[in-house]
XYZ file of N, CA and C in Angstrom:
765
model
N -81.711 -140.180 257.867
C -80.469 -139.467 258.218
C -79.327 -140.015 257.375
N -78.563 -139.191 257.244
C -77.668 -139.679 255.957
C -76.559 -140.150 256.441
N -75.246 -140.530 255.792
C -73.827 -141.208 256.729
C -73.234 -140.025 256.717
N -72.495 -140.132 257.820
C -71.385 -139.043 258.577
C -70.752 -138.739 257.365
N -69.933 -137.735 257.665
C -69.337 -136.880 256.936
C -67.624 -137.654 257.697
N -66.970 -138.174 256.952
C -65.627 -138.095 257.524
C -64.491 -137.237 256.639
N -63.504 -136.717 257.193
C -62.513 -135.944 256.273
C -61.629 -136.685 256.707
N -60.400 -137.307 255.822
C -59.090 -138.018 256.222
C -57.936 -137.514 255.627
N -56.740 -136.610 256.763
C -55.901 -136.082 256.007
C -54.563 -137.186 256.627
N -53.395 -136.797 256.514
C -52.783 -137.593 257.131
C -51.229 -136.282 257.114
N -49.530 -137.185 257.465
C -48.284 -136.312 257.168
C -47.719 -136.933 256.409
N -48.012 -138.618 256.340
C -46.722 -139.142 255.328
C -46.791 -139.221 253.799
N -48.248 -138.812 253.227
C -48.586 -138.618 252.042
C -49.457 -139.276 251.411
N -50.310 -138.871 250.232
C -51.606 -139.409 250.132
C -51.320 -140.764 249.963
N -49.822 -141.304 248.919
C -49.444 -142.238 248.262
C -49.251 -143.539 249.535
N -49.338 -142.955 250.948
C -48.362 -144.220 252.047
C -49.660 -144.878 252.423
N -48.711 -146.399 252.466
C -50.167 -147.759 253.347
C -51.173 -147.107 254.197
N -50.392 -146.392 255.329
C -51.497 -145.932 256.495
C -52.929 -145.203 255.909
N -52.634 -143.824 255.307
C -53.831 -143.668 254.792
C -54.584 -144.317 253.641
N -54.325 -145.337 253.040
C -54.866 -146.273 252.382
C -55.648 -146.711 253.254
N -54.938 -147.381 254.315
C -55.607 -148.327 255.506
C -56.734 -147.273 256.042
N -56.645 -146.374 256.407
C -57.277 -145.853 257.646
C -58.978 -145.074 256.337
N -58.528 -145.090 254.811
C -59.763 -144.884 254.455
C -60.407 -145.926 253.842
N -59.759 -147.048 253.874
C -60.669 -148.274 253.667
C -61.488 -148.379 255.189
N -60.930 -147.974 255.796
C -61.861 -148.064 257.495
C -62.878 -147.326 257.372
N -62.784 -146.039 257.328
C -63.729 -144.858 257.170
C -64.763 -145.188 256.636
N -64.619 -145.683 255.266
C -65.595 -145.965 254.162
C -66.927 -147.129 254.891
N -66.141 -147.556 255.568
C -67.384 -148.697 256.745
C -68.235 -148.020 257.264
N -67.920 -146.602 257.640
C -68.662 -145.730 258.564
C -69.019 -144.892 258.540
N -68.751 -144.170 256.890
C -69.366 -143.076 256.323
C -69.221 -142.116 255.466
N -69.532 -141.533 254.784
C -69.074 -140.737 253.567
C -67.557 -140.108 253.353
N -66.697 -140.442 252.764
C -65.128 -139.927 252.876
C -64.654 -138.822 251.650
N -64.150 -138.214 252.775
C -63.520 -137.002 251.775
C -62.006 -136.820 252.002
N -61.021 -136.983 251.018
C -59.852 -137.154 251.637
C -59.087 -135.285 250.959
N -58.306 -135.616 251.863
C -57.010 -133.776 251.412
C -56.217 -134.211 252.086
N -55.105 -134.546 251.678
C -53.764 -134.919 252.208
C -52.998 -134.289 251.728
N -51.520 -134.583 251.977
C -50.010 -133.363 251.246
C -49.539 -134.717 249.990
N -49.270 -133.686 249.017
C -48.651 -134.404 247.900
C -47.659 -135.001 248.135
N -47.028 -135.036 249.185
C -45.562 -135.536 249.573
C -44.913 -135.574 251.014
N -44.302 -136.244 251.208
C -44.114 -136.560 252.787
C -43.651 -135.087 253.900
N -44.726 -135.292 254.966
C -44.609 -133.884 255.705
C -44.223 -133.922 257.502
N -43.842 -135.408 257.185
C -43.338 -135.967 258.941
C -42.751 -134.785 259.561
N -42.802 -134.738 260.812
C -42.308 -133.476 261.704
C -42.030 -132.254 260.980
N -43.614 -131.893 260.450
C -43.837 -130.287 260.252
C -44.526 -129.038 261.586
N -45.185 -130.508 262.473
C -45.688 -129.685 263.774
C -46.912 -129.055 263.348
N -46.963 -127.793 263.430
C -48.326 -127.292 263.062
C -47.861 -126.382 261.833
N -46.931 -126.232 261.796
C -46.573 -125.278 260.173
C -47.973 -125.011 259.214
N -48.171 -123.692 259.394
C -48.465 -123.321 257.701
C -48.087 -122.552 256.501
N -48.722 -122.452 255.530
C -47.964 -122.625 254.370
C -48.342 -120.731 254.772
N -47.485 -119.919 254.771
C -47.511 -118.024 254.252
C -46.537 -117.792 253.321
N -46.856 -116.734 252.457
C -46.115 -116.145 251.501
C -45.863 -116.904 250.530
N -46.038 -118.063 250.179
C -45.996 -119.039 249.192
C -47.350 -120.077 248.826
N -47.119 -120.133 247.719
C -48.346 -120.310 246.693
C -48.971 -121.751 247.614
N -50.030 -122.687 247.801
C -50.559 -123.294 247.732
C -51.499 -124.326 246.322
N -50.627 -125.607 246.769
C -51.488 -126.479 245.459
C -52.765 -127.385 245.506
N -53.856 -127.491 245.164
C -54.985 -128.433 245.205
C -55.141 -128.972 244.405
N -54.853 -130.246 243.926
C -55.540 -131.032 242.574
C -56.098 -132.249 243.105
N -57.227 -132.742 242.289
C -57.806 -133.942 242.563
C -56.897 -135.095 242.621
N -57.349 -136.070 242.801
C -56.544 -137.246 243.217
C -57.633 -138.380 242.620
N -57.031 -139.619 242.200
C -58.120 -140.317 241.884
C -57.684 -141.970 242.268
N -56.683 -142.038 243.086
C -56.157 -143.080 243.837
C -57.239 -144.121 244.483
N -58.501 -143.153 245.251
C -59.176 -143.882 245.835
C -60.532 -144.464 245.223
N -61.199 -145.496 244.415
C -62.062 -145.315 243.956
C -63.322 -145.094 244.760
N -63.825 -144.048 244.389
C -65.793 -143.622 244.575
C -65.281 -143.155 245.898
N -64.087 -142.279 245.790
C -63.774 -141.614 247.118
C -63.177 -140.276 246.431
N -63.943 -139.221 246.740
C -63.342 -137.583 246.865
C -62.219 -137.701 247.442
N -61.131 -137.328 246.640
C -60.046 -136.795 247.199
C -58.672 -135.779 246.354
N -58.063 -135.043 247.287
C -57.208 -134.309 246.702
C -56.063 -134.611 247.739
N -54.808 -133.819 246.814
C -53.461 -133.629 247.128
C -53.192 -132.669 247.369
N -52.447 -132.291 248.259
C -52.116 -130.396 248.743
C -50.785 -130.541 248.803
N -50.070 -129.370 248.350
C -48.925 -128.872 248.049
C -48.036 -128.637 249.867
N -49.326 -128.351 250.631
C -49.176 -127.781 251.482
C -48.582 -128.888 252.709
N -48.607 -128.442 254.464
C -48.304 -129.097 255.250
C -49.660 -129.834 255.581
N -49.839 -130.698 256.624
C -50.916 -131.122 257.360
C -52.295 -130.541 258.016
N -51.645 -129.141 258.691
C -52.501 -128.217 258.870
C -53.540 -127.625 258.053
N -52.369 -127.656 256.612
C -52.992 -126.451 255.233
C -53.722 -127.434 255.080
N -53.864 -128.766 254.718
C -54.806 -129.777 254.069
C -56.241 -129.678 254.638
N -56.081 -129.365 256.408
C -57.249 -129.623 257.290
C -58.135 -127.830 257.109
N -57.338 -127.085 256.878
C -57.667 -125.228 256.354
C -58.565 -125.453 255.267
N -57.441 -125.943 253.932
C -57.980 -125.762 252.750
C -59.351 -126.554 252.964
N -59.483 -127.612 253.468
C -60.332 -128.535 253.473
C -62.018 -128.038 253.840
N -61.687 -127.420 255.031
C -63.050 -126.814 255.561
C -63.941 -126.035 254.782
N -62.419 -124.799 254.573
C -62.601 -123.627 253.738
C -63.472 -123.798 252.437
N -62.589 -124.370 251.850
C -62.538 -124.908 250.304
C -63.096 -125.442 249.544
N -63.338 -127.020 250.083
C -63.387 -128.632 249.307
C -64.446 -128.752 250.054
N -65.003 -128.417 251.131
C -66.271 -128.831 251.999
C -67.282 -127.615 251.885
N -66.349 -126.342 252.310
C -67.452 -125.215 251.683
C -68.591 -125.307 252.974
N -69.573 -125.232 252.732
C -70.280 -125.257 254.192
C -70.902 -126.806 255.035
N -70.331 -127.127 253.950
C -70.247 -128.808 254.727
C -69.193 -128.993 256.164
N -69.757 -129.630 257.290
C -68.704 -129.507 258.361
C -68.833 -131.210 258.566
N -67.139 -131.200 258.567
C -67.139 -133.360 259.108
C -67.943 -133.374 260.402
N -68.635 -134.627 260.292
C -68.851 -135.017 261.672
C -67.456 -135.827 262.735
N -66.753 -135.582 261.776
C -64.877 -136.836 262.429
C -64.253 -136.140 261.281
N -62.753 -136.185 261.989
C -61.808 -135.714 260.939
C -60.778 -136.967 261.671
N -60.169 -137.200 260.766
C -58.984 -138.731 261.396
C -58.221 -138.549 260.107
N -56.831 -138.611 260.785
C -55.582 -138.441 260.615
C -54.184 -139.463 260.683
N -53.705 -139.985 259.844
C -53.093 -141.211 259.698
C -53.441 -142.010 258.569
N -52.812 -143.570 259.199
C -52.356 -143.665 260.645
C -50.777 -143.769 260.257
N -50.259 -142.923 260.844
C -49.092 -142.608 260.911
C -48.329 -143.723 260.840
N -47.091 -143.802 259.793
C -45.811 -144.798 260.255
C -44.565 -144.331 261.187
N -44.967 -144.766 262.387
C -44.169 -144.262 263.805
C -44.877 -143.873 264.407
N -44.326 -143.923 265.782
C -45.085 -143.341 266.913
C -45.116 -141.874 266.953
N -45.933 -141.588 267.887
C -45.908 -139.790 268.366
C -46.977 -139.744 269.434
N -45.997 -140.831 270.408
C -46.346 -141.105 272.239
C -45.394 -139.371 272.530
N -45.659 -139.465 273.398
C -44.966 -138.159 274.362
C -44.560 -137.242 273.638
N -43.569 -136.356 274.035
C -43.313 -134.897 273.305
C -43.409 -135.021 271.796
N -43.078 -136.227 271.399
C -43.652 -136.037 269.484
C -45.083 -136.141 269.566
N -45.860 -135.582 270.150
C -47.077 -134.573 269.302
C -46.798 -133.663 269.475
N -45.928 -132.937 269.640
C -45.403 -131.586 269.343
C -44.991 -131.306 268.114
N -44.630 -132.340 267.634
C -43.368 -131.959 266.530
C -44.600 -132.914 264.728
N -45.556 -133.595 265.814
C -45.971 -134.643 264.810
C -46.584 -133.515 263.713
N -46.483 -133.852 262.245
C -47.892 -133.811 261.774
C -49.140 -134.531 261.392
N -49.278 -135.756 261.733
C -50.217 -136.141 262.455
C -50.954 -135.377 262.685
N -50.726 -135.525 264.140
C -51.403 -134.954 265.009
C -51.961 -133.437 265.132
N -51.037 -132.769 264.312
C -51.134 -131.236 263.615
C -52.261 -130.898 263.288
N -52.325 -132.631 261.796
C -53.927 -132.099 261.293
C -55.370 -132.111 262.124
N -55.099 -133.326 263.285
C -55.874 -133.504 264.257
C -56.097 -132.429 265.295
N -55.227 -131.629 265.713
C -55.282 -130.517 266.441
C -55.866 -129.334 265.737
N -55.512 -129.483 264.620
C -56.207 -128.118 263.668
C -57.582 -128.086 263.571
N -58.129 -129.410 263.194
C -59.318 -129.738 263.298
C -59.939 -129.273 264.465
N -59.779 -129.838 265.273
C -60.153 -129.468 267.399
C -60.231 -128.062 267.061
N -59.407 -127.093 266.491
C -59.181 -126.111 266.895
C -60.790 -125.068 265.802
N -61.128 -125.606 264.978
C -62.025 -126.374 263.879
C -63.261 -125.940 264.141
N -63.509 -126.496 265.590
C -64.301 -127.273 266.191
C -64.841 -128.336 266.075
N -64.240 -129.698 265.234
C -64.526 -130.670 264.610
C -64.010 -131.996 265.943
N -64.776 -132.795 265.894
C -64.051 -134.430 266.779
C -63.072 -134.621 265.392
N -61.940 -134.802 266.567
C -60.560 -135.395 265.681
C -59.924 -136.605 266.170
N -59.681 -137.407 265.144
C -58.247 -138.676 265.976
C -57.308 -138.617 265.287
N -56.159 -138.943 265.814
C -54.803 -139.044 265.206
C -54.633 -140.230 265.392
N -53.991 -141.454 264.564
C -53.848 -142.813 264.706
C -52.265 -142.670 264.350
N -51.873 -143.171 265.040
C -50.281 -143.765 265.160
C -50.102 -145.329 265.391
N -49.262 -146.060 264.571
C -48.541 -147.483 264.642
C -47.324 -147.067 264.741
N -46.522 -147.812 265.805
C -45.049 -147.345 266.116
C -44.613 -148.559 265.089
N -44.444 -148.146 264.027
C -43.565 -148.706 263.065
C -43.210 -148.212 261.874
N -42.024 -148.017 261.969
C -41.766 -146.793 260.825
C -41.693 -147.168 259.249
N -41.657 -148.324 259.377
C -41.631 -149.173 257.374
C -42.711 -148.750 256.730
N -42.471 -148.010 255.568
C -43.023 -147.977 254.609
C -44.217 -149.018 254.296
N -43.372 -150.352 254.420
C -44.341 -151.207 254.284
C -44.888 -151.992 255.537
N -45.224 -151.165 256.944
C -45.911 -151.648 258.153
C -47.040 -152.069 257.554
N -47.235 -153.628 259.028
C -47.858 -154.464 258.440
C -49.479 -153.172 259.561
N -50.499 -152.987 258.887
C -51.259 -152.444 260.131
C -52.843 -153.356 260.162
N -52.574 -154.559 259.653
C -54.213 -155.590 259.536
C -54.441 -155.961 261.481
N -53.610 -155.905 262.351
C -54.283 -155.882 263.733
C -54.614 -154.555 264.717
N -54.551 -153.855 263.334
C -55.014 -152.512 264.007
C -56.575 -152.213 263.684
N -56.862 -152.831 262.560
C -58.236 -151.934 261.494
C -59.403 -151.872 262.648
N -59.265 -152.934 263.495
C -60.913 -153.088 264.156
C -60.833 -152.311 265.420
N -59.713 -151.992 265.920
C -59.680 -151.145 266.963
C -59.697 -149.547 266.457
N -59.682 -149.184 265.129
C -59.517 -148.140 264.588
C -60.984 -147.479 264.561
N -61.200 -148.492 263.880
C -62.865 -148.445 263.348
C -63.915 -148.336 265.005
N -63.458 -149.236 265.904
C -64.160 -149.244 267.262
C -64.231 -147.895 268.037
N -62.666 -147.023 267.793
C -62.674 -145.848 268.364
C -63.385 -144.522 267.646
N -62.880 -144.350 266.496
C -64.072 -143.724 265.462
C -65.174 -143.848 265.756
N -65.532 -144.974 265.375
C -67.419 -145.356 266.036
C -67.905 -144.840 267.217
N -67.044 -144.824 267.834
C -67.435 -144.080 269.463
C -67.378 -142.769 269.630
N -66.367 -141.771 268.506
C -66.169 -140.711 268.539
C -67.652 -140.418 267.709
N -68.016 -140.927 266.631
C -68.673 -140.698 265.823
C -70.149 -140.801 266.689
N -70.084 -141.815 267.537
C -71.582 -141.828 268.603
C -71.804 -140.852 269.783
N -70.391 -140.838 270.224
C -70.663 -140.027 271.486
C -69.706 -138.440 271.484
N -69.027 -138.334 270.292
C -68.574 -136.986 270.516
C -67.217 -136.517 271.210
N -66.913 -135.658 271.201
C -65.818 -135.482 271.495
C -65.501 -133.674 273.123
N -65.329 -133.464 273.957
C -65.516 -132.640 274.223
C -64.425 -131.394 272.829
N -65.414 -129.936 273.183
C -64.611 -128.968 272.256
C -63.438 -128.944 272.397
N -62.362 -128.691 271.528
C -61.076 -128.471 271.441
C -60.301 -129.478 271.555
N -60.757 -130.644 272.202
C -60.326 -131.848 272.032
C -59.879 -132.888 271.089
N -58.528 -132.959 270.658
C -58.287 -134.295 269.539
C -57.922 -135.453 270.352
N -58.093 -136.592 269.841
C -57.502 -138.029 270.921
C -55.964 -138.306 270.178
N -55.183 -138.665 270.772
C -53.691 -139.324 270.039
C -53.817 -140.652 270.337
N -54.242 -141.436 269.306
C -54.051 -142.842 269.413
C -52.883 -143.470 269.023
N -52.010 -144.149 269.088
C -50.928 -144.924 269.044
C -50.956 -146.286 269.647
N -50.619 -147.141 268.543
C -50.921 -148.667 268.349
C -49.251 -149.464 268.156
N -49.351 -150.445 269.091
C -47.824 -150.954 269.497
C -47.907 -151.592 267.778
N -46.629 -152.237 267.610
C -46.225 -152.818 266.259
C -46.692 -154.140 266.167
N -46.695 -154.987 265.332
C -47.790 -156.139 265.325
C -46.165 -157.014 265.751
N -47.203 -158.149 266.564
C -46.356 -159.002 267.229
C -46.618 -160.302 267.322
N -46.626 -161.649 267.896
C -46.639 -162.475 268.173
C -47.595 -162.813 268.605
N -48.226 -162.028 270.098
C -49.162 -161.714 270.838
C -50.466 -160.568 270.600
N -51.449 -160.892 270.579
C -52.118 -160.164 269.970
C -52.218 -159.062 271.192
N -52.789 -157.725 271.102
C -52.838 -156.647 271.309
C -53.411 -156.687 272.872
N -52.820 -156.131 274.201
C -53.929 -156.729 275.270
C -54.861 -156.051 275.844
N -55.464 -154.252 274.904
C -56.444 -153.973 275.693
C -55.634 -152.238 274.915
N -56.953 -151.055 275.520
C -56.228 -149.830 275.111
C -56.541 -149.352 276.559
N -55.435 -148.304 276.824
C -55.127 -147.599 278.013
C -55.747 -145.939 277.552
N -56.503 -145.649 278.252
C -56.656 -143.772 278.320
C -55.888 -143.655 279.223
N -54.447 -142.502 278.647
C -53.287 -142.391 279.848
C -53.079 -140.924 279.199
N -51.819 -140.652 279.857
C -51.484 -139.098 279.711
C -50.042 -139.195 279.377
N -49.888 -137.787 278.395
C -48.410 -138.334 277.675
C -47.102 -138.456 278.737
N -46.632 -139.129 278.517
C -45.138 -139.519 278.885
C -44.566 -138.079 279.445
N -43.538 -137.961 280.331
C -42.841 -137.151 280.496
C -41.381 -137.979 280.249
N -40.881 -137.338 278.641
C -39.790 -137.628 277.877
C -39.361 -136.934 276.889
N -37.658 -137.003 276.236
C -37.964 -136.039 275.304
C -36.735 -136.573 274.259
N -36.297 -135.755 273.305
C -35.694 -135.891 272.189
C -34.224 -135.125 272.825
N -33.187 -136.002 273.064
C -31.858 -135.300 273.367
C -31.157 -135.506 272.065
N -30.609 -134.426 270.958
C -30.602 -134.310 270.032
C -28.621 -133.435 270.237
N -28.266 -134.726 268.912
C -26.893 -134.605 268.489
C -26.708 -134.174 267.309
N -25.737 -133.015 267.062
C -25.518 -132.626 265.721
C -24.481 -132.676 265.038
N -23.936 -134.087 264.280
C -23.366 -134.567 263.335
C -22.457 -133.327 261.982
N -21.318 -132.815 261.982
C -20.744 -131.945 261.874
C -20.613 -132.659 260.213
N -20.400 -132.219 259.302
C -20.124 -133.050 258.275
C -19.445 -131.840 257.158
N -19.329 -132.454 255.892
C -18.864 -131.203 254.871
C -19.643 -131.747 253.427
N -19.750 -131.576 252.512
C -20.440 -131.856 251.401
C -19.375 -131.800 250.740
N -19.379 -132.372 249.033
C -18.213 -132.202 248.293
C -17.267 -131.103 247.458
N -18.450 -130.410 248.224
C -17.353 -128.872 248.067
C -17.181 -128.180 249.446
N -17.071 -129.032 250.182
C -16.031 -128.604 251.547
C -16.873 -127.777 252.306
N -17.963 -127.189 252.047
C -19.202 -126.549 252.600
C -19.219 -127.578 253.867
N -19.673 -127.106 255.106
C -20.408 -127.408 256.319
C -21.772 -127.503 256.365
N -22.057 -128.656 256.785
C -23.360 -129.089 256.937
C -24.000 -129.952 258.383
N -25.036 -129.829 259.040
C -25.229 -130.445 259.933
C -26.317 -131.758 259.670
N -26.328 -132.618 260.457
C -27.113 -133.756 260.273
C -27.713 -134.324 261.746
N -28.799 -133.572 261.831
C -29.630 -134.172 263.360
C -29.807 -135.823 263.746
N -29.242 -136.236 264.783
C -29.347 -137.281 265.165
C -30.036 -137.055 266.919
N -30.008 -138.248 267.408
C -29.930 -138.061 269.047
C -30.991 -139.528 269.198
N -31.260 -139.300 270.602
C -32.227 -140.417 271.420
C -33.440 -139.931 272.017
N -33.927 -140.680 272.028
C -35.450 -140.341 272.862
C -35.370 -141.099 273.993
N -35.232 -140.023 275.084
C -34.936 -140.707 276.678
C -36.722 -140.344 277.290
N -36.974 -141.948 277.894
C -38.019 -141.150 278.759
C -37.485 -141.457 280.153
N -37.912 -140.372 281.141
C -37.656 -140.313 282.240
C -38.832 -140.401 282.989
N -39.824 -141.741 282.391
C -41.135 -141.427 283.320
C -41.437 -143.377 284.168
N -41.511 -142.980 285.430
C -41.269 -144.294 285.783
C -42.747 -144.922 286.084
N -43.328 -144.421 285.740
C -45.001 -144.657 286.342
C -45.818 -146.060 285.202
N -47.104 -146.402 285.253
C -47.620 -147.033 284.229
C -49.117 -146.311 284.043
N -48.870 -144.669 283.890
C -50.111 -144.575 283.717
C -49.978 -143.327 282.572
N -49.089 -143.553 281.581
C -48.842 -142.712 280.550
C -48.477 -143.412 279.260
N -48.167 -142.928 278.299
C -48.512 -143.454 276.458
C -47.133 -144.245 276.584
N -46.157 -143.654 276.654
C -45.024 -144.794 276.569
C -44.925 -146.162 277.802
N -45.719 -146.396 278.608
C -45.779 -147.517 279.373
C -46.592 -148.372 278.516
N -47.982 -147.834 278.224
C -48.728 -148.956 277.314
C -48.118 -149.286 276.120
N -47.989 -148.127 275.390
C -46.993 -149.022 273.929
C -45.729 -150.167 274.495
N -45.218 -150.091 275.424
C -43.849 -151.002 275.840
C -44.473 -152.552 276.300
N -45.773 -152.198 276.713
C -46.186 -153.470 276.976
C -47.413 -154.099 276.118
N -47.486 -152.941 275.105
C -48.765 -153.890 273.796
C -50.197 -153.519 274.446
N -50.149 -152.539 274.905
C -51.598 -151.755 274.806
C -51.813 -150.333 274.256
N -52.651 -150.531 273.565
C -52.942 -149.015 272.437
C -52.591 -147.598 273.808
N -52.430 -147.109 273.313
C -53.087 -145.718 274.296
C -53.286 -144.745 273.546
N -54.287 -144.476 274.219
C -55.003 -142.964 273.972
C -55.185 -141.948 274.851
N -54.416 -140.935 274.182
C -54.487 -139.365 275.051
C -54.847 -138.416 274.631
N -56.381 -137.815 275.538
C -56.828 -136.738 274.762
C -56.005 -135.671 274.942
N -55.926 -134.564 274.012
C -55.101 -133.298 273.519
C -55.770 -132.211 273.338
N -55.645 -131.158 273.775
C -55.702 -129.631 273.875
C -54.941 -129.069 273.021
N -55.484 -127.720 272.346
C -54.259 -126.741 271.906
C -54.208 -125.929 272.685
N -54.851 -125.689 273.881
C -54.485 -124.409 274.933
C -53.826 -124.674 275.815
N -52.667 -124.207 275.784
C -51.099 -124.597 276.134
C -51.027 -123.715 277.487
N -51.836 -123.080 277.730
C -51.450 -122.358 279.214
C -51.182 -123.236 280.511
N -50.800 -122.823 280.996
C -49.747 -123.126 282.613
C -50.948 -122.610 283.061
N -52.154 -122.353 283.569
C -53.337 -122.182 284.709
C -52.563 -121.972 286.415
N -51.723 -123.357 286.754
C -51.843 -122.787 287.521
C -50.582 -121.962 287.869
N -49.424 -121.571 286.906
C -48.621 -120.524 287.341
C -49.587 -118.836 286.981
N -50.774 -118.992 286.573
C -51.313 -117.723 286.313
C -51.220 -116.588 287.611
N -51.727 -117.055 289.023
C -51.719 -116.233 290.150
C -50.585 -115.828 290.401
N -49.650 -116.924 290.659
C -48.328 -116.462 290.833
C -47.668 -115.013 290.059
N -48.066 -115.348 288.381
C -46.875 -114.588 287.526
C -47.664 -113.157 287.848
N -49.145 -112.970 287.798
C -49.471 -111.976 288.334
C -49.271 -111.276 289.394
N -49.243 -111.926 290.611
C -48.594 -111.156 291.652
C -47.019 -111.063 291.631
N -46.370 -111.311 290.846
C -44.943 -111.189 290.805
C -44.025 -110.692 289.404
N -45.151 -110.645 288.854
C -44.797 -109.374 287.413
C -45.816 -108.236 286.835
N -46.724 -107.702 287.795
C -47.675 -106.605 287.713
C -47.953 -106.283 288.813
């Protein structure tokens, strides 16, 4: 039997540490094929590329590793990828990252990350999204690799249910080493967002998004409790966004 098939796309670009890191991991565990975006695609969400051209060129960054650069968002990388560059080859894992910053609670909405990981699910492929809440360029991520590789391995042994991607997110390296990973459920929190009025030097108006990320969740059994106290968490993810149980209701009260 031959080694797994892994595909590794990522949002911050083929060129950033994380996916360096996360396909020196891969390569432990099985054949790697990388498609990432030529250039940084942080909070694209699930965007894809319509009405405008799409780019694919090889990449040769990684040695004795297949890989390309896409013009495109996170999504398009995990499209083109199937479609395209794999052809009737299907990953046995698709992993995504590992992100510089978090995308605990409502940022997997907005992540792309997690985008490419959801696209995948949607795929029908086992997906992970790896997140380190640390946004430097140059995050340190050497107390992450073996917990990376441990969860992969498990996805890669035991599977994933359909439609399912996991959101992993890994606290920032510290003092104290790491104390364990939590399976929790995302945060109930969100992005209260300020818009910075400004003018450019020709007197033009321009806005500049700022704000805070408030969580309002007091419990310890969700993604922003474990990151605050230095345990990984992981939350599996759906793309089927339905409300189930307002279904009876809206029916008897709008038909």
């Amino acid at each position: 039997m031959g080694k797994p098939l892994i595909l590794v796309s990522n949002d911050d670009g083929i060129t950033s540490r994380g996916i360096h890191t996360l396909i020196d991991i891969m390569r432990e565990l099985g054949e790697v094929v990388v498609v990432a975006p030529d250039s940084p695609q942080s909070g694209m969400g699930h965007a894809i590329t319509i009405g405008d051209t799409l780019r694919l060129e090889e990449n040769t960054l990684f040695e004795g590793v297949e890989a390309f650069e896409c013009s495109g968002t996170p999504a398009d990388c995990v499209k083109i990828a199937k479609h395209h560059v794999l052809k009737d080859r299907k990953p046995d894992l698709v992993v995504s990252g590992i992100n510089h910053g978090s995308n605990t609670s409502i940022s997997v909405l907005y992540s792309g990350t997690m985008s490419a990981a959801i696209e995948a699910a949607i795929e029908g492929m086992p997906a992970i999204g790896f997140s380190l809440c640390d946004y430097s360029a140059t995050a340190d991520f050497s107390h992450v690799k073996e917990y990376v590789k441990t969860i992969a391995s498990n996805v890669l042994k035991n599977g994933l249910k359909k439609g399912v991607a996991l959101n992993v997110n890994f606290p920032p390296k510290q003092n104290e080493q790491i104390k364990g990973v939590r399976v929790c459920r995302q945060a109930h929190a969100r992005w209260q967002e300020e818009f910075d009025q400004r003018h450019d030097p020709y007197g033009r108006r321009y806005f500049w998004m700022a704000g805070n990320f408030v969580n309002f969740d007091t419990s310890e059994d969700n993604d922003e409790w474990a990151i605050a106290n230095n345990y990984i968490s992981i939350v599996p993810c759906q793309y089927d966004m339905t409300d189930y149980s307002s279904l009876e209701n809206l029916k008897e009260t709008l038909t």
